[in-house]
Tab-separated table of C-alpha atoms and ligand atoms in Angstrom:
chain	number	residue	atom	x	y	z
A	1050	MET	CA	249.082	152.791	-97.378
A	1051	PRO	CA	250.291	154.460	-100.492
A	1052	GLU	CA	251.244	152.030	-103.341
A	1053	GLU	CA	254.926	152.951	-103.297
A	1054	LYS	CA	255.139	152.120	-99.595
A	1055	LYS	CA	253.853	148.665	-99.941
A	1056	ASN	CA	256.471	146.684	-101.809
A	1057	ASP	CA	259.392	146.345	-99.339
A	1058	VAL	CA	258.308	148.011	-96.363
A	1059	MET	CA	258.066	144.872	-94.140
A	1060	GLU	CA	261.747	143.975	-95.043
A	1061	LYS	CA	262.707	147.678	-94.072
A	1062	ILE	CA	260.838	147.359	-90.816
A	1063	VAL	CA	262.478	144.065	-89.824
A	1064	SER	CA	265.971	145.499	-90.533
A	1065	LEU	CA	265.195	148.786	-88.681
A	1066	CYS	CA	263.841	146.895	-85.636
A	1067	LYS	CA	267.299	145.069	-85.362
A	1068	ARG	CA	269.350	148.164	-86.318
A	1069	ARG	CA	267.798	150.427	-83.752
A	1070	GLY	CA	267.019	147.965	-80.950
A	1071	PHE	CA	263.255	147.272	-81.256
A	1072	VAL	CA	263.075	143.560	-82.003
A	1073	PHE	CA	265.609	140.649	-82.261
A	1074	GLN	CA	265.077	137.056	-83.380
A	1075	GLY	CA	264.734	134.959	-80.214
A	1076	SER	CA	267.979	133.214	-79.072
A	1077	GLU	CA	269.552	134.684	-82.250
A	1078	ILE	CA	273.149	133.614	-81.316
A	1079	TYR	CA	271.972	130.005	-81.257
A	1080	GLY	CA	270.488	130.136	-84.564
A	1081	GLY	CA	267.123	131.696	-83.555
A	1082	LEU	CA	263.854	130.024	-82.632
A	1083	SER	CA	261.149	130.332	-85.264
A	1084	GLY	CA	258.176	132.312	-84.300
A	1085	VAL	CA	259.767	133.801	-81.218
A	1086	TYR	CA	261.193	137.329	-80.820
A	1087	ASP	CA	262.973	139.443	-78.134
A	1088	TYR	CA	262.244	143.040	-77.687
A	1089	GLY	CA	265.175	145.445	-77.352
A	1090	PRO	CA	265.572	148.810	-75.485
A	1091	MET	CA	263.291	150.781	-77.874
A	1092	GLY	CA	260.985	147.887	-78.437
A	1093	VAL	CA	260.193	147.367	-74.792
A	1094	GLU	CA	259.322	150.970	-74.348
A	1095	LEU	CA	256.962	151.141	-77.368
A	1096	ARG	CA	255.405	147.949	-76.169
A	1097	ASN	CA	254.963	149.146	-72.584
A	1098	ASN	CA	253.479	152.442	-73.920
A	1099	ILE	CA	250.965	150.528	-76.011
A	1100	LYS	CA	249.993	148.302	-73.002
A	1101	GLN	CA	249.789	151.330	-70.691
A	1102	TYR	CA	247.408	153.135	-73.130
A	1103	PHE	CA	245.260	149.926	-73.350
A	1104	TRP	CA	245.253	149.700	-69.541
A	1105	ASP	CA	244.332	153.301	-68.958
A	1106	THR	CA	241.534	153.273	-71.515
A	1107	PHE	CA	240.001	149.832	-70.534
A	1108	VAL	CA	240.685	149.406	-66.942
A	1109	ILE	CA	241.982	152.286	-64.929
A	1110	ASN	CA	239.844	155.045	-66.351
A	1111	ARG	CA	236.606	153.087	-65.885
A	1112	GLU	CA	234.737	152.154	-62.887
A	1113	ASP	CA	233.344	148.878	-64.188
A	1114	VAL	CA	236.334	147.016	-65.367
A	1115	TYR	CA	238.591	145.058	-62.851
A	1116	GLY	CA	242.191	144.279	-63.551
A	1117	LEU	CA	243.699	140.827	-63.384
A	1118	SER	CA	246.994	139.001	-63.972
A	1119	ALA	CA	246.388	135.320	-64.076
A	1120	ALA	CA	248.900	132.454	-64.441
A	1121	ILE	CA	250.240	131.247	-67.749
A	1122	LEU	CA	250.363	127.612	-66.492
A	1123	MET	CA	246.740	126.044	-66.333
A	1124	PRO	CA	245.732	122.490	-65.991
A	1125	GLU	CA	244.486	120.653	-69.150
A	1126	THR	CA	240.818	120.441	-67.825
A	1127	VAL	CA	240.629	124.244	-68.311
A	1128	TRP	CA	241.154	123.629	-72.069
A	1129	GLU	CA	238.721	120.761	-72.260
A	1130	ALA	CA	236.077	123.048	-70.809
A	1131	SER	CA	236.953	125.843	-73.100
A	1132	GLY	CA	236.806	123.513	-76.124
A	1133	HIS	CA	240.532	123.950	-77.136
A	1134	VAL	CA	241.174	120.316	-76.451
A	1135	GLY	CA	238.749	117.698	-77.745
A	1136	LYS	CA	236.525	117.490	-80.623
A	1137	LEU	CA	234.631	120.871	-80.390
A	1138	GLY	CA	236.333	122.429	-83.449
A	1139	LEU	CA	238.276	125.205	-81.588
A	1140	VAL	CA	241.336	123.905	-83.108
A	1141	ASP	CA	243.027	124.783	-86.354
A	1142	PRO	CA	242.810	122.623	-89.478
A	1143	ILE	CA	246.058	121.638	-91.150
A	1144	VAL	CA	246.964	120.056	-94.537
A	1145	GLU	CA	249.998	118.089	-95.520
A	1146	CYS	CA	251.903	118.634	-98.792
A	1147	LYS	CA	252.155	115.319	-100.547
A	1148	ILE	CA	255.489	116.140	-102.016
A	1149	CYS	CA	257.539	117.153	-98.993
A	1150	HIS	CA	255.218	116.325	-96.065
A	1151	GLU	CA	255.392	119.855	-94.645
A	1152	ARG	CA	252.218	120.937	-92.712
A	1153	VAL	CA	250.484	124.257	-93.371
A	1154	ARG	CA	247.322	125.750	-91.902
A	1155	ALA	CA	244.397	124.927	-94.242
A	1156	ASP	CA	242.632	128.339	-93.494
A	1157	GLN	CA	245.603	130.539	-94.422
A	1158	PRO	CA	245.645	130.716	-98.183
A	1159	GLU	CA	248.941	132.912	-98.237
A	1160	ALA	CA	250.724	129.974	-96.346
A	1161	ILE	CA	249.378	127.591	-98.896
A	1162	ALA	CA	250.366	129.788	-101.796
A	1163	ASP	CA	253.864	130.468	-100.344
A	1164	HIS	CA	254.411	126.801	-99.922
A	1165	GLU	CA	253.258	125.864	-103.414
A	1166	ALA	CA	255.745	128.631	-104.741
A	1167	THR	CA	258.727	126.553	-103.174
A	1168	HIS	CA	257.913	123.645	-105.465
A	1169	LYS	CA	258.478	125.910	-108.490
A	1170	GLY	CA	255.496	125.275	-110.660
A	1171	LYS	CA	255.008	121.529	-109.819
A	1172	LYS	CA	251.545	120.644	-109.029
A	1173	VAL	CA	251.121	120.226	-105.416
A	1174	GLU	CA	248.566	117.887	-103.923
A	1175	TRP	CA	247.379	118.292	-100.279
A	1176	SER	CA	246.020	115.837	-97.719
A	1177	GLU	CA	242.554	116.231	-96.348
A	1178	PRO	CA	242.367	118.953	-93.530
A	1179	LYS	CA	243.026	117.585	-89.975
A	1180	VAL	CA	242.562	119.254	-86.719
A	1181	PHE	CA	245.650	120.220	-84.766
A	1182	ASN	CA	245.691	121.285	-81.237
A	1183	LEU	CA	247.747	124.477	-80.895
A	1184	LEU	CA	248.224	124.322	-77.102
A	1185	VAL	CA	251.797	124.179	-75.930
A	1186	GLU	CA	252.083	121.289	-73.333
A	1187	THR	CA	254.559	120.773	-70.415
A	1188	LYS	CA	254.622	118.880	-67.200
A	1189	LEU	CA	255.022	119.903	-63.709
A	1190	GLY	CA	256.373	117.501	-61.000
A	1191	ALA	CA	259.472	115.669	-59.910
A	1192	SER	CA	259.113	112.404	-61.468
A	1193	GLU	CA	257.462	110.951	-64.770
A	1194	ASP	CA	254.858	109.095	-62.742
A	1195	THR	CA	253.732	111.891	-60.540
A	1196	ALA	CA	254.060	114.785	-63.112
A	1197	THR	CA	250.889	116.608	-64.112
A	1198	ARG	CA	250.274	117.700	-67.573
A	1199	VAL	CA	249.615	121.343	-67.857
A	1200	ASN	CA	249.357	123.793	-70.798
A	1201	LEU	CA	250.745	127.145	-71.364
A	1202	ARG	CA	247.646	129.102	-71.973
A	1203	GLY	CA	246.660	129.493	-75.590
A	1204	GLU	CA	244.652	132.691	-74.926
A	1205	ILE	CA	244.453	134.832	-71.827
A	1206	THR	CA	240.673	134.674	-71.906
A	1207	GLN	CA	240.414	131.425	-69.820
A	1208	GLY	CA	242.430	132.892	-67.014
A	1209	ILE	CA	239.675	135.640	-66.772
A	1210	HIS	CA	236.709	133.264	-66.748
A	1211	VAL	CA	238.240	130.878	-64.267
A	1212	ASN	CA	238.527	133.872	-61.930
A	1213	PHE	CA	235.007	135.123	-62.451
A	1214	LYS	CA	233.895	133.897	-58.960
A	1215	ASN	CA	237.017	135.311	-57.237
A	1216	ILE	CA	236.193	138.721	-58.686
A	1217	LEU	CA	232.593	138.258	-57.623
A	1218	ASP	CA	233.428	137.314	-54.037
A	1219	SER	CA	236.327	140.027	-53.650
A	1220	MET	CA	234.989	142.990	-55.328
A	1221	HIS	CA	231.281	142.480	-55.280
A	1222	PRO	CA	230.735	144.021	-58.746
A	1223	LYS	CA	227.288	145.066	-60.227
A	1224	ILE	CA	226.394	143.709	-63.549
A	1225	PRO	CA	227.368	144.750	-66.229
A	1226	PHE	CA	231.088	144.687	-65.415
A	1227	GLY	CA	234.222	143.463	-67.022
A	1228	ILE	CA	237.658	141.908	-66.214
A	1229	GLY	CA	240.670	143.181	-68.022
A	1230	GLN	CA	244.052	141.559	-68.501
A	1231	ILE	CA	247.279	141.852	-70.423
A	1232	GLY	CA	249.554	138.788	-70.746
A	1233	LYS	CA	251.437	136.246	-72.694
A	1234	ALA	CA	249.777	133.374	-74.588
A	1235	PHE	CA	251.432	130.568	-76.534
A	1236	ARG	CA	250.395	128.734	-79.540
A	1237	ASN	CA	252.143	125.941	-81.420
A	1238	GLU	CA	251.601	127.806	-84.688
A	1239	ILE	CA	252.614	125.395	-87.579
A	1240	THR	CA	253.439	128.211	-89.934
A	1241	PRO	CA	254.690	131.328	-87.792
A	1242	ARG	CA	255.180	134.007	-90.426
A	1243	ASP	CA	255.275	137.629	-91.278
A	1244	PHE	CA	257.616	138.830	-88.481
A	1245	LEU	CA	255.578	139.595	-85.357
A	1246	PHE	CA	252.195	138.930	-86.990
A	1247	ARG	CA	252.045	135.135	-86.217
A	1248	GLN	CA	254.208	134.167	-83.410
A	1249	ARG	CA	254.399	131.221	-81.092
A	1250	GLU	CA	254.828	133.253	-77.991
A	1251	PHE	CA	252.963	136.572	-77.969
A	1252	GLU	CA	251.062	138.915	-75.793
A	1253	GLN	CA	247.253	139.726	-75.763
A	1254	MET	CA	245.339	142.540	-74.092
A	1255	GLU	CA	241.558	142.119	-73.528
A	1256	VAL	CA	238.396	142.653	-71.503
A	1257	GLN	CA	235.787	140.097	-70.938
A	1258	TYR	CA	232.545	142.220	-70.204
A	1259	TYR	CA	229.719	140.253	-68.455
A	1260	ILE	CA	226.189	141.438	-69.084
A	1261	LYS	CA	222.579	140.299	-68.352
A	1262	PRO	CA	221.433	137.513	-70.664
A	1263	ASP	CA	219.145	139.720	-72.782
A	1264	GLU	CA	219.304	140.094	-76.661
A	1265	GLU	CA	218.863	143.715	-76.620
A	1266	GLU	CA	221.492	144.492	-73.942
A	1267	GLY	CA	223.809	142.212	-75.986
A	1268	LEU	CA	223.465	144.189	-79.145
A	1269	ILE	CA	223.903	147.581	-77.355
A	1270	GLN	CA	226.999	146.311	-75.397
A	1271	PHE	CA	228.483	144.564	-78.637
A	1272	GLU	CA	228.129	147.774	-80.523
A	1273	TYR	CA	229.772	149.766	-77.678
A	1274	TRP	CA	232.835	147.636	-77.352
A	1275	LYS	CA	233.368	147.390	-81.043
A	1276	ASN	CA	233.421	151.170	-81.307
A	1277	LEU	CA	235.503	151.545	-78.263
A	1278	ALA	CA	238.162	149.159	-79.649
A	1279	MET	CA	238.266	151.015	-82.984
A	1280	GLU	CA	238.472	154.407	-81.158
A	1281	TRP	CA	241.346	153.014	-79.085
A	1282	TYR	CA	243.141	151.640	-82.100
A	1283	LEU	CA	242.778	154.874	-84.059
A	1284	GLY	CA	244.279	156.595	-80.918
A	1285	LEU	CA	247.603	154.713	-81.711
A	1286	GLY	CA	248.013	157.045	-84.559
A	1287	PHE	CA	246.385	155.154	-87.460
A	1288	ARG	CA	244.610	156.852	-90.474
A	1289	LYS	CA	240.916	155.967	-90.667
A	1290	GLU	CA	241.379	154.362	-94.137
A	1291	SER	CA	244.140	151.844	-92.654
A	1292	LEU	CA	241.503	150.178	-90.501
A	1293	ARG	CA	238.274	148.483	-91.167
A	1294	PHE	CA	235.601	146.395	-89.403
A	1295	ARG	CA	234.821	143.014	-90.763
A	1296	GLN	CA	231.973	140.624	-89.577
A	1297	HIS	CA	232.826	137.064	-89.510
A	1298	ALA	CA	230.718	134.837	-91.698
A	1299	SER	CA	228.468	132.307	-89.895
A	1300	ASP	CA	230.695	129.368	-90.984
A	1301	GLU	CA	233.813	131.348	-89.793
A	1302	ARG	CA	232.629	131.828	-86.236
A	1303	ALA	CA	233.272	129.560	-83.267
A	1304	HIS	CA	230.059	127.667	-82.942
A	1305	TYR	CA	229.069	129.179	-79.654
A	1306	ALA	CA	229.678	132.721	-80.874
A	1307	LYS	CA	226.508	134.710	-81.400
A	1308	ASP	CA	228.383	137.421	-83.328
A	1309	ALA	CA	231.974	138.218	-84.257
A	1310	TRP	CA	233.728	141.112	-85.674
A	1311	ASP	CA	237.398	141.914	-86.400
A	1312	ILE	CA	239.153	145.112	-86.672
A	1313	GLU	CA	241.582	144.766	-89.634
A	1314	TYR	CA	244.599	146.574	-90.665
A	1315	ASN	CA	245.566	146.962	-94.414
A	1316	THR	CA	248.999	145.424	-94.222
A	1317	PRO	CA	251.592	145.795	-97.030
A	1318	PHE	CA	252.437	142.117	-96.875
A	1319	ALA	CA	249.023	140.457	-97.270
A	1320	GLY	CA	246.255	143.036	-97.425
A	1321	TRP	CA	243.582	143.178	-94.557
A	1322	LYS	CA	244.509	141.115	-91.532
A	1323	GLU	CA	243.177	140.822	-88.166
A	1324	ALA	CA	244.254	143.211	-85.375
A	1325	TRP	CA	241.579	142.794	-82.810
A	1326	GLY	CA	238.429	140.483	-82.281
A	1327	ILE	CA	235.130	141.468	-80.717
A	1328	HIS	CA	233.094	138.372	-79.954
A	1329	HIS	CA	229.756	137.790	-78.452
A	1330	ARG	CA	230.386	134.576	-76.504
A	1331	GLY	CA	226.937	134.244	-74.800
A	1332	ASP	CA	227.089	132.079	-71.739
A	1333	TRP	CA	229.459	129.508	-73.295
A	1334	ASP	CA	232.582	129.918	-71.125
A	1335	LEU	CA	230.921	130.455	-67.765
A	1336	LYS	CA	228.647	127.539	-68.345
A	1337	ARG	CA	231.332	125.083	-69.455
A	1338	HIS	CA	233.634	126.081	-66.560
A	1339	SER	CA	230.615	125.575	-64.056
A	1340	GLU	CA	230.103	122.148	-65.569
A	1341	TYR	CA	233.840	121.129	-65.712
A	1342	SER	CA	234.841	122.698	-62.217
A	1343	LYS	CA	231.453	121.701	-60.494
A	1344	VAL	CA	231.614	125.310	-59.095
A	1345	ASP	CA	228.513	127.432	-59.520
A	1346	LEU	CA	229.483	130.490	-61.710
A	1347	SER	CA	226.159	132.162	-61.662
A	1348	TYR	CA	225.441	135.644	-60.684
A	1349	TYR	CA	222.738	136.873	-58.280
A	1350	ASP	CA	221.188	140.168	-59.488
A	1351	GLU	CA	219.776	142.167	-56.526
A	1352	GLU	CA	217.907	144.375	-58.821
A	1353	SER	CA	215.639	141.712	-60.750
A	1354	LYS	CA	216.086	139.271	-57.708
A	1355	SER	CA	217.185	136.618	-60.122
A	1356	ARG	CA	220.076	134.284	-60.627
A	1357	PHE	CA	221.649	133.557	-63.984
A	1358	ILE	CA	224.830	132.942	-65.995
A	1359	PRO	CA	225.899	136.243	-67.531
A	1360	TRP	CA	226.579	136.608	-71.146
A	1361	ASP	CA	230.109	137.749	-72.210
A	1362	ILE	CA	231.174	140.381	-74.827
A	1363	GLU	CA	234.887	139.710	-75.467
A	1364	CYS	CA	237.143	142.484	-76.740
A	1365	SER	CA	240.551	140.949	-77.439
A	1366	GLY	CA	243.662	142.418	-79.168
A	1367	GLY	CA	247.275	141.282	-79.814
A	1368	VAL	CA	249.926	143.668	-78.259
A	1369	ASP	CA	252.646	142.419	-80.849
A	1370	ARG	CA	250.183	142.879	-83.785
A	1371	ALA	CA	249.398	146.386	-82.522
A	1372	PHE	CA	253.077	146.936	-82.300
A	1373	LEU	CA	253.939	145.802	-85.891
A	1374	PHE	CA	251.032	147.662	-87.279
A	1375	VAL	CA	251.985	150.841	-85.637
A	1376	LEU	CA	255.487	150.556	-87.073
A	1377	LEU	CA	254.115	149.733	-90.494
A	1378	GLU	CA	251.793	152.750	-90.256
A	1379	ALA	CA	254.523	155.082	-89.044
A	1380	TYR	CA	257.247	154.169	-91.374
A	1381	THR	CA	257.789	157.127	-93.657
A	1382	GLU	CA	260.372	157.983	-96.370
A	1383	ASP	CA	261.031	161.605	-97.579
A	1384	LYS	CA	263.220	162.329	-100.576
A	1385	LEU	CA	265.418	165.263	-99.873
A	1386	GLY	CA	267.259	165.754	-103.190
A	1387	ASP	CA	269.438	162.672	-103.533
A	1388	ASP	CA	269.128	161.893	-99.870
A	1389	LEU	CA	266.358	159.741	-98.328
A	1390	ARG	CA	265.101	160.560	-94.878
A	1391	THR	CA	263.519	157.700	-93.030
A	1392	TYR	CA	261.500	158.328	-89.916
A	1393	LEU	CA	258.829	156.835	-87.819
A	1394	LYS	CA	255.815	159.190	-87.517
A	1395	LEU	CA	254.859	157.598	-84.086
A	1396	SER	CA	252.203	159.425	-81.930
A	1397	PRO	CA	254.214	161.076	-79.288
A	1398	LYS	CA	252.166	159.259	-76.675
A	1399	ILE	CA	253.642	155.910	-77.553
A	1400	ALA	CA	257.089	157.013	-78.866
A	1401	PRO	CA	259.813	155.183	-76.996
A	1402	VAL	CA	261.881	158.399	-76.622
A	1403	LYS	CA	259.923	161.852	-76.281
A	1404	ILE	CA	262.964	164.251	-76.387
A	1405	ALA	CA	266.568	163.990	-77.424
A	1406	VAL	CA	269.001	166.752	-76.074
A	1407	PHE	CA	272.212	167.545	-77.997
A	1408	PRO	CA	274.965	169.910	-77.400
A	1409	LEU	CA	275.760	171.592	-80.729
A	1410	LEU	CA	279.390	170.673	-80.483
A	1411	LYS	CA	280.567	167.756	-78.360
A	1412	ASN	CA	284.018	169.083	-77.427
A	1413	LYS	CA	282.854	172.517	-76.157
A	1414	GLU	CA	282.542	172.001	-72.469
A	1415	ILE	CA	280.323	174.846	-71.915
A	1416	LEU	CA	277.758	173.563	-74.374
A	1417	VAL	CA	277.899	170.076	-73.027
A	1418	GLU	CA	277.462	171.301	-69.436
A	1419	LYS	CA	274.382	173.311	-70.282
A	1420	ALA	CA	273.025	170.425	-72.473
A	1421	ARG	CA	273.358	168.061	-69.562
A	1422	GLU	CA	271.658	170.558	-67.354
A	1423	VAL	CA	268.645	170.807	-69.788
A	1424	TYR	CA	268.615	167.000	-70.159
A	1425	LYS	CA	268.420	166.444	-66.560
A	1426	LEU	CA	265.627	168.893	-66.076
A	1427	LEU	CA	263.556	167.418	-69.003
A	1428	LYS	CA	264.277	163.819	-67.884
A	1429	LYS	CA	262.834	164.606	-64.521
A	1430	LYS	CA	259.709	165.952	-66.207
A	1431	PHE	CA	259.132	163.270	-69.018
A	1432	GLY	CA	261.268	160.295	-68.138
A	1433	ALA	CA	261.756	159.219	-71.791
A	1434	VAL	CA	264.581	161.668	-72.675
A	1435	VAL	CA	267.994	160.804	-73.941
A	1436	PHE	CA	271.355	162.759	-74.209
A	1437	ASP	CA	273.240	162.347	-77.433
A	1438	ASP	CA	276.538	163.904	-78.432
A	1439	ASN	CA	277.625	161.150	-80.695
A	1440	GLY	CA	278.651	162.244	-84.320
A	1441	ASN	CA	277.404	165.374	-86.086
A	1442	ILE	CA	274.103	166.775	-85.663
A	1443	GLY	CA	272.813	165.403	-88.930
A	1444	LYS	CA	273.728	161.813	-87.810
A	1445	ARG	CA	271.914	162.380	-84.444
A	1446	TYR	CA	268.832	163.612	-86.251
A	1447	ARG	CA	268.851	160.586	-88.330
A	1448	ARG	CA	269.135	158.264	-85.366
A	1449	GLN	CA	266.285	159.787	-83.574
A	1450	ASP	CA	264.088	159.997	-86.694
A	1451	GLU	CA	264.391	156.183	-87.144
A	1452	ILE	CA	263.313	155.593	-83.567
A	1453	GLY	CA	260.422	158.160	-83.933
A	1454	THR	CA	261.536	160.771	-81.359
A	1455	PRO	CA	259.059	163.615	-81.873
A	1456	TRP	CA	261.523	166.329	-80.646
A	1457	CYS	CA	265.302	167.045	-80.816
A	1458	VAL	CA	266.559	169.916	-78.689
A	1459	THR	CA	269.907	171.513	-79.450
A	1460	VAL	CA	271.836	173.678	-76.954
A	1461	ASP	CA	274.039	176.074	-78.843
A	1462	PHE	CA	276.121	179.228	-77.993
A	1463	GLU	CA	272.998	181.474	-77.992
A	1464	THR	CA	271.581	179.315	-75.279
A	1465	VAL	CA	274.574	179.750	-73.047
A	1466	GLU	CA	275.685	183.257	-74.009
A	1467	LYS	CA	272.355	185.073	-74.511
A	1468	ASP	CA	270.013	182.914	-72.520
A	1469	ALA	CA	268.043	182.600	-75.726
A	1470	GLY	CA	266.425	179.176	-75.062
A	1471	VAL	CA	267.101	176.167	-77.209
A	1472	THR	CA	266.278	174.996	-80.713
A	1473	VAL	CA	263.481	172.463	-81.032
A	1474	ARG	CA	263.377	170.456	-84.133
A	1475	ASP	CA	260.049	168.872	-85.124
A	1476	ARG	CA	260.413	165.217	-86.374
A	1477	ASP	CA	257.683	165.400	-89.018
A	1478	THR	CA	258.326	168.767	-90.611
A	1479	GLY	CA	261.953	169.103	-89.819
A	1480	GLU	CA	261.287	172.758	-88.757
A	1481	GLN	CA	263.278	174.336	-86.009
A	1482	LYS	CA	261.911	176.846	-83.562
A	1483	ARG	CA	263.659	178.657	-80.704
A	1484	MET	CA	261.879	178.184	-77.387
A	1485	SER	CA	262.563	178.835	-73.751
A	1486	ILE	CA	262.618	175.664	-71.522
A	1487	GLU	CA	259.423	176.834	-69.961
A	1488	GLU	CA	257.767	177.022	-73.304
A	1489	LEU	CA	259.203	173.637	-74.475
A	1490	VAL	CA	258.050	171.906	-71.250
A	1491	SER	CA	254.445	173.250	-71.590
A	1492	TYR	CA	254.336	172.439	-75.352
A	1493	VAL	CA	255.593	168.894	-74.878
A	1494	LYS	CA	253.111	168.374	-71.962
A	1495	SER	CA	250.195	169.610	-74.306
A	1496	GLN	CA	251.285	167.114	-77.068
A	1497	LEU	CA	251.428	164.265	-74.706
A	1498	SER	CA	248.080	164.606	-73.039
B	206	ATP	P1	244.170	134.295	-86.310
B	206	ATP	O1	242.972	134.072	-87.033
B	206	ATP	O2	245.085	135.422	-87.030
B	206	ATP	O3	244.986	133.201	-86.017
B	206	ATP	P2	242.723	134.376	-84.110
B	206	ATP	O4	241.269	134.697	-84.500
B	206	ATP	O5	243.019	132.945	-83.676
B	206	ATP	O6	243.775	135.025	-84.984
B	206	ATP	P3	242.228	135.345	-81.379
B	206	ATP	O7	242.156	133.849	-80.797
B	206	ATP	O8	240.894	136.012	-81.588
B	206	ATP	O9	243.014	135.243	-82.729
B	206	ATP	O10	243.242	136.137	-80.529
B	206	ATP	C1	243.057	137.537	-80.207
B	206	ATP	C2	244.145	138.377	-80.699
B	206	ATP	O11	245.433	137.874	-80.488
B	206	ATP	C3	244.171	138.453	-82.307
B	206	ATP	O12	243.324	139.588	-82.814
B	206	ATP	C4	245.705	138.795	-82.650
B	206	ATP	O13	245.882	140.322	-82.533
B	206	ATP	C5	246.427	138.048	-81.459
B	206	ATP	N1	246.897	136.886	-81.914
B	206	ATP	C6	246.445	135.763	-82.074
B	206	ATP	N2	247.290	134.795	-82.559
B	206	ATP	C7	248.512	135.370	-82.653
B	206	ATP	C8	249.755	134.925	-83.022
B	206	ATP	N3	250.082	133.745	-83.259
B	206	ATP	N4	250.840	135.913	-82.946
B	206	ATP	C9	250.491	137.180	-82.534
B	206	ATP	N5	249.344	137.524	-82.195
B	206	ATP	C10	248.224	136.718	-82.262
């Protein structure tokens, strides 16, 4: 990201998100809930488009990945098996400030630095790190005595592993194969921060890919999923230099992980930050769930006539982080004389609105009627098309620029009187071209595929 964009871009994104209906603070009229956000009309479309792109690439367009939508509520034993509850070290370390007793994640230097800054130069001493279980707990049942303690899942991963046998028995997959899922996860983050980056309720998208327990196969598959995840991320419209791979140091990895890499985005608020994780989890999860559930989660391989617990390559990303990073990457300001033009350079594939249709003048019935006709036709073809006759053309362009609409189509007198097509204005160059409706349709189709 160019230096001049870095300084206040996050603040501008937060404000644009509210102003244009992308993201609102959760339960805002009641004072807001920290680390929780609601997605507005533009946000929900952008988010759905990101998720659909994930689902197409990782599930629908493949023969070896099965889709799943597991429940959010899971019994506590699942989390004991996975190591999230107990003493296995899959919990986050926290430290307490000795001045004000506020708790902060010990493994987040920026959270520590921010907190120390609030004490304005006073020397801050911290307690020894303690482990903190991030799972959100609740109870199910009519009375206190009979209630069962359950957790809102802290990651969608375990919903996949606990359904491993169901997928084997219903789909009879041949190894290697994967299970893909998109869904909400909940973490009682002590210091939710940086807008959508660290939330308490968020969404993940991932594939757990099961392979033969073989070192070489592990290396090949790991490389494959790492590269696919990067290719997918770049496909969201990122420049190559905005993303990088980073391998976890051995003391940073969960103790069961054979290898772990992140895809990181160069954020304007804190430099390189995790967007996606690719982890070689070995047989850890299936083995632990076999032990705890007492259900055999091994796989019988017809080819080698042998039975084994498969190894698992995990490919896991955050929907909300992808959403935030896409906005940060797309946010652009162009100086036009004294004016500043702000627009989101979103890939047309994920833009919440593809085309906006305007009548040149709102009080000329003949133009409005024709524009409505064009709008209906385009809406039938592309769905995400809006009609706008509010304010002058300049204002309409500004509105569409800020939500990243790639094309604005204007119906004018020449359209009506000379059957001369419409003018199509390109969001990024501002250039206007006259095209027939047929030309426009095939042009937009080519850009969306
Ligand atoms: P971090 O180190 O940033 O807390 P993590 O390593 O705990 O992340 P994973 O458990 O690997 O994250 O989760 C997979 C993905 O889920 C992450 O790459 C990230 O995109 C997303 N994610 C994790 N925690 C959050 C959160 N609190 N808010 C939003 N997205 C999150």
